[in-house]
Amino acid sequence: IIIGPFTPGFVADQALAALNYTRSEAVKRNARVTMCRSGDGATCAAAAETGDWRQGWIIFVDEADAAALDAGDEILRVQNALSGSGTLLAGGAVADYVSYASNGQARLADGSAQTGAFTACADSADAKRRRITLTAGTGWVGVDILAASANCTS
């Protein structure tokens, strides 16, 4: 459980660490490992066009139904809701989950490449935003610092 202030840099670092852990566990276990949005630490949140990851997430070994937490799946880590104000949104194919195959590449439930971006923003228009982008083919994720803005969706 990670607890700390909600600043875009802090939140982006926590999300990046969770994504890197998810990927490394997939490779280490030679199995699909998934990180999904979760408000209760026990189930994945319902699908959304733009995922609000501020509510928290679960990382689990995804044995049966890809990108879904099933009865036999092992939960590896739970991140509770982030404290403070601000936003952690994800769009594209990562709005609800990120799933790494055993080769370390992000893959959708149907096996196609998974791409998208997370954006961490403060409520202040003066705070610089952070964006984490998943690129196709490599599974690599990185953090970019974006211009200050109160708009977290651009």
PDB file of C-alpha atoms in Angstrom:
ATOM      1  CA  ILE A   1       0.000   0.000   0.000  1.00  0.00           C
ATOM      2  CA  ILE A   2       1.390   3.334  -1.065  1.00  0.00           C
ATOM      3  CA  ILE A   3       0.300   6.505   0.686  1.00  0.00           C
ATOM      4  CA  GLY A   4       1.555   9.956  -0.136  1.00  0.00           C
ATOM      5  CA  PRO A   5       0.680  13.402  -1.423  1.00  0.00           C
ATOM      6  CA  PHE A   6      -1.159  13.754  -4.716  1.00  0.00           C
ATOM      7  CA  THR A   7       1.266  15.600  -6.937  1.00  0.00           C
ATOM      8  CA  PRO A   8       1.522  14.737 -10.625  1.00  0.00           C
ATOM      9  CA  GLY A   9       5.151  13.666 -10.248  1.00  0.00           C
ATOM     10  CA  PHE A  10       4.497  11.445  -7.230  1.00  0.00           C
ATOM     11  CA  VAL A  11       1.441   9.817  -8.805  1.00  0.00           C
ATOM     12  CA  ALA A  12       3.165   9.276 -12.160  1.00  0.00           C
ATOM     13  CA  ASP A  13       6.100   7.645 -10.354  1.00  0.00           C
ATOM     14  CA  GLN A  14       3.736   5.306  -8.468  1.00  0.00           C
ATOM     15  CA  ALA A  15       1.837   4.360 -11.625  1.00  0.00           C
ATOM     16  CA  LEU A  16       5.090   3.830 -13.541  1.00  0.00           C
ATOM     17  CA  ALA A  17       6.456   1.611 -10.752  1.00  0.00           C
ATOM     18  CA  ALA A  18       3.237  -0.429 -10.790  1.00  0.00           C
ATOM     19  CA  LEU A  19       3.379  -0.845 -14.575  1.00  0.00           C
ATOM     20  CA  ASN A  20       7.042  -1.887 -14.441  1.00  0.00           C
ATOM     21  CA  TYR A  21       6.264  -4.379 -11.663  1.00  0.00           C
ATOM     22  CA  THR A  22       3.357  -5.803 -13.683  1.00  0.00           C
ATOM     23  CA  ARG A  23       5.598  -6.261 -16.717  1.00  0.00           C
ATOM     24  CA  SER A  24       8.467  -7.807 -14.761  1.00  0.00           C
ATOM     25  CA  GLU A  25       6.136 -10.274 -13.042  1.00  0.00           C
ATOM     26  CA  ALA A  26       4.716 -11.352 -16.417  1.00  0.00           C
ATOM     27  CA  VAL A  27       8.197 -12.103 -17.717  1.00  0.00           C
ATOM     28  CA  LYS A  28       9.391 -13.717 -14.468  1.00  0.00           C
ATOM     29  CA  ARG A  29       6.323 -15.952 -14.169  1.00  0.00           C
ATOM     30  CA  ASN A  30       6.102 -16.617 -17.921  1.00  0.00           C
ATOM     31  CA  ALA A  31       2.397 -15.764 -17.647  1.00  0.00           C
ATOM     32  CA  ARG A  32      -0.024 -12.922 -18.351  1.00  0.00           C
ATOM     33  CA  VAL A  33      -0.119 -10.376 -15.499  1.00  0.00           C
ATOM     34  CA  THR A  34      -2.721  -7.616 -15.459  1.00  0.00           C
ATOM     35  CA  MET A  35      -3.172  -4.306 -13.648  1.00  0.00           C
ATOM     36  CA  CYS A  36      -6.794  -3.087 -13.527  1.00  0.00           C
ATOM     37  CA  ARG A  37      -8.592  -0.121 -11.994  1.00  0.00           C
ATOM     38  CA  SER A  38     -10.245  -1.040  -8.698  1.00  0.00           C
ATOM     39  CA  GLY A  39     -12.202   0.890  -6.117  1.00  0.00           C
ATOM     40  CA  ASP A  40     -12.434  -1.946  -3.609  1.00  0.00           C
ATOM     41  CA  GLY A  41      -9.134  -3.825  -3.952  1.00  0.00           C
ATOM     42  CA  ALA A  42     -10.995  -7.048  -4.773  1.00  0.00           C
ATOM     43  CA  THR A  43     -12.611  -6.551  -8.190  1.00  0.00           C
ATOM     44  CA  CYS A  44     -11.793  -4.714 -11.403  1.00  0.00           C
ATOM     45  CA  ALA A  45     -13.826  -1.556 -12.047  1.00  0.00           C
ATOM     46  CA  ALA A  46     -16.466  -1.494 -14.781  1.00  0.00           C
ATOM     47  CA  ALA A  47     -15.362  -0.456 -18.267  1.00  0.00           C
ATOM     48  CA  ALA A  48     -15.131   3.267 -18.980  1.00  0.00           C
ATOM     49  CA  GLU A  49     -14.168   5.397 -21.977  1.00  0.00           C
ATOM     50  CA  THR A  50     -11.719   7.363 -19.830  1.00  0.00           C
ATOM     51  CA  GLY A  51     -10.493   5.443 -16.820  1.00  0.00           C
ATOM     52  CA  ASP A  52     -10.102   7.205 -13.468  1.00  0.00           C
ATOM     53  CA  TRP A  53      -7.175   5.340 -11.906  1.00  0.00           C
ATOM     54  CA  ARG A  54      -7.170   7.594  -8.815  1.00  0.00           C
ATOM     55  CA  GLN A  55      -9.524   5.090  -7.162  1.00  0.00           C
ATOM     56  CA  GLY A  56      -6.683   2.535  -7.015  1.00  0.00           C
ATOM     57  CA  TRP A  57      -5.713  -0.661  -8.788  1.00  0.00           C
ATOM     58  CA  ILE A  58      -5.025  -4.381  -8.490  1.00  0.00           C
ATOM     59  CA  ILE A  59      -2.147  -6.339 -10.028  1.00  0.00           C
ATOM     60  CA  PHE A  60      -2.837 -10.040 -10.547  1.00  0.00           C
ATOM     61  CA  VAL A  61      -1.664 -13.162 -12.367  1.00  0.00           C
ATOM     62  CA  ASP A  62      -4.241 -13.458 -15.134  1.00  0.00           C
ATOM     63  CA  GLU A  63      -4.683 -17.205 -15.613  1.00  0.00           C
ATOM     64  CA  ALA A  64      -8.017 -17.802 -17.322  1.00  0.00           C
ATOM     65  CA  ASP A  65     -10.147 -15.034 -18.809  1.00  0.00           C
ATOM     66  CA  ALA A  66      -7.650 -12.410 -20.041  1.00  0.00           C
ATOM     67  CA  ALA A  67      -8.032  -8.940 -18.523  1.00  0.00           C
ATOM     68  CA  ALA A  68     -10.574 -10.141 -15.955  1.00  0.00           C
ATOM     69  CA  LEU A  69      -9.966 -11.003 -12.310  1.00  0.00           C
ATOM     70  CA  ASP A  70     -11.299 -14.540 -11.896  1.00  0.00           C
ATOM     71  CA  ALA A  71     -11.653 -16.757  -8.818  1.00  0.00           C
ATOM     72  CA  GLY A  72      -8.378 -18.636  -9.475  1.00  0.00           C
ATOM     73  CA  ASP A  73      -6.234 -15.557 -10.235  1.00  0.00           C
ATOM     74  CA  GLU A  74      -3.552 -14.642  -7.696  1.00  0.00           C
ATOM     75  CA  ILE A  75      -3.590 -11.010  -6.530  1.00  0.00           C
ATOM     76  CA  LEU A  76      -0.010  -9.748  -6.276  1.00  0.00           C
ATOM     77  CA  ARG A  77      -0.529  -6.132  -5.172  1.00  0.00           C
ATOM     78  CA  VAL A  78      -3.340  -3.740  -4.274  1.00  0.00           C
ATOM     79  CA  GLN A  79      -3.085   0.055  -4.464  1.00  0.00           C
ATOM     80  CA  ASN A  80      -5.763   1.822  -2.442  1.00  0.00           C
ATOM     81  CA  ALA A  81      -7.324   5.091  -3.570  1.00  0.00           C
ATOM     82  CA  LEU A  82      -4.870   7.952  -3.867  1.00  0.00           C
ATOM     83  CA  SER A  83      -5.277  10.680  -1.266  1.00  0.00           C
ATOM     84  CA  GLY A  84      -5.540  14.372  -1.914  1.00  0.00           C
ATOM     85  CA  SER A  85      -6.943  16.166  -4.922  1.00  0.00           C
ATOM     86  CA  GLY A  86      -5.928  15.736  -8.524  1.00  0.00           C
ATOM     87  CA  THR A  87      -6.540  13.352 -11.372  1.00  0.00           C
ATOM     88  CA  LEU A  88      -5.003  10.193 -12.828  1.00  0.00           C
ATOM     89  CA  LEU A  89      -6.799   9.462 -16.091  1.00  0.00           C
ATOM     90  CA  ALA A  90      -6.073   6.896 -18.767  1.00  0.00           C
ATOM     91  CA  GLY A  91      -7.363   6.742 -22.296  1.00  0.00           C
ATOM     92  CA  GLY A  92      -7.087   4.568 -25.325  1.00  0.00           C
ATOM     93  CA  ALA A  93      -6.757   0.866 -24.706  1.00  0.00           C
ATOM     94  CA  VAL A  94      -5.490   1.409 -21.135  1.00  0.00           C
ATOM     95  CA  ALA A  95      -8.604   3.101 -19.736  1.00  0.00           C
ATOM     96  CA  ASP A  96      -9.501   0.022 -17.666  1.00  0.00           C
ATOM     97  CA  TYR A  97      -6.502  -2.291 -17.568  1.00  0.00           C
ATOM     98  CA  VAL A  98      -2.947  -2.933 -18.713  1.00  0.00           C
ATOM     99  CA  SER A  99      -2.072  -6.543 -19.384  1.00  0.00           C
ATOM    100  CA  TYR A 100       1.416  -7.855 -20.095  1.00  0.00           C
ATOM    101  CA  ALA A 101       2.015 -11.152 -21.866  1.00  0.00           C
ATOM    102  CA  SER A 102       4.873 -13.438 -20.839  1.00  0.00           C
ATOM    103  CA  ASN A 103       7.166 -11.766 -23.412  1.00  0.00           C
ATOM    104  CA  GLY A 104       6.778  -8.383 -21.662  1.00  0.00           C
ATOM    105  CA  GLN A 105       4.582  -6.794 -24.324  1.00  0.00           C
ATOM    106  CA  ALA A 106       1.320  -5.086 -23.414  1.00  0.00           C
ATOM    107  CA  ARG A 107      -1.542  -7.044 -24.983  1.00  0.00           C
ATOM    108  CA  LEU A 108      -5.316  -6.661 -25.048  1.00  0.00           C
ATOM    109  CA  ALA A 109      -7.519  -9.609 -24.117  1.00  0.00           C
ATOM    110  CA  ASP A 110      -7.742 -10.536 -27.822  1.00  0.00           C
ATOM    111  CA  GLY A 111      -3.932 -10.637 -28.091  1.00  0.00           C
ATOM    112  CA  SER A 112      -3.494  -7.443 -30.125  1.00  0.00           C
ATOM    113  CA  ALA A 113      -1.049  -4.721 -29.068  1.00  0.00           C
ATOM    114  CA  GLN A 114      -2.190  -2.497 -26.200  1.00  0.00           C
ATOM    115  CA  THR A 115      -1.373   1.209 -26.387  1.00  0.00           C
ATOM    116  CA  GLY A 116      -2.587   4.288 -24.576  1.00  0.00           C
ATOM    117  CA  ALA A 117      -1.592   6.910 -22.056  1.00  0.00           C
ATOM    118  CA  PHE A 118      -2.040   7.825 -18.389  1.00  0.00           C
ATOM    119  CA  THR A 119      -2.079  11.511 -17.442  1.00  0.00           C
ATOM    120  CA  ALA A 120      -1.511  12.750 -13.889  1.00  0.00           C
ATOM    121  CA  CYS A 121      -2.716  16.274 -13.127  1.00  0.00           C
ATOM    122  CA  ALA A 122      -3.099  18.523 -10.106  1.00  0.00           C
ATOM    123  CA  ASP A 123      -6.129  20.746  -9.598  1.00  0.00           C
ATOM    124  CA  SER A 124      -3.891  23.780 -10.077  1.00  0.00           C
ATOM    125  CA  ALA A 125      -3.423  25.242 -13.547  1.00  0.00           C
ATOM    126  CA  ASP A 126       0.165  26.063 -12.495  1.00  0.00           C
ATOM    127  CA  ALA A 127       1.303  22.471 -11.915  1.00  0.00           C
ATOM    128  CA  LYS A 128       3.034  20.603 -14.712  1.00  0.00           C
ATOM    129  CA  ARG A 129       1.320  17.387 -15.765  1.00  0.00           C
ATOM    130  CA  ARG A 130       2.889  13.961 -16.268  1.00  0.00           C
ATOM    131  CA  ARG A 131       2.031  11.509 -19.052  1.00  0.00           C
ATOM    132  CA  ILE A 132       2.906   7.811 -19.125  1.00  0.00           C
ATOM    133  CA  THR A 133       2.684   6.332 -22.607  1.00  0.00           C
ATOM    134  CA  LEU A 134       2.569   2.650 -23.539  1.00  0.00           C
ATOM    135  CA  THR A 135       3.972   2.017 -26.995  1.00  0.00           C
ATOM    136  CA  ALA A 136       3.221  -0.952 -29.234  1.00  0.00           C
ATOM    137  CA  GLY A 137       5.775  -3.671 -29.738  1.00  0.00           C
ATOM    138  CA  THR A 138       8.116  -3.085 -26.812  1.00  0.00           C
ATOM    139  CA  GLY A 139       6.051  -2.942 -23.639  1.00  0.00           C
ATOM    140  CA  TRP A 140       8.202   0.052 -22.675  1.00  0.00           C
ATOM    141  CA  VAL A 141       6.653   2.850 -20.663  1.00  0.00           C
ATOM    142  CA  GLY A 142       8.097   6.263 -19.914  1.00  0.00           C
ATOM    143  CA  VAL A 143       7.073   9.508 -18.244  1.00  0.00           C
ATOM    144  CA  ASP A 144       6.916  12.844 -20.064  1.00  0.00           C
ATOM    145  CA  ILE A 145       6.529  16.196 -18.323  1.00  0.00           C
ATOM    146  CA  LEU A 146       3.823  18.298 -19.971  1.00  0.00           C
ATOM    147  CA  ALA A 147       3.045  21.989 -19.768  1.00  0.00           C
ATOM    148  CA  ALA A 148       1.030  23.192 -16.803  1.00  0.00           C
ATOM    149  CA  SER A 149      -2.725  23.069 -17.288  1.00  0.00           C
ATOM    150  CA  ALA A 150      -5.848  22.311 -15.279  1.00  0.00           C
ATOM    151  CA  ASN A 151      -7.102  20.237 -18.246  1.00  0.00           C
ATOM    152  CA  CYS A 152      -6.083  16.622 -17.731  1.00  0.00           C
ATOM    153  CA  THR A 153      -7.584  15.256 -20.937  1.00  0.00           C
ATOM    154  CA  SER A 154      -5.399  17.068 -23.454  1.00  0.00           C
TER     155      SER A 154
END
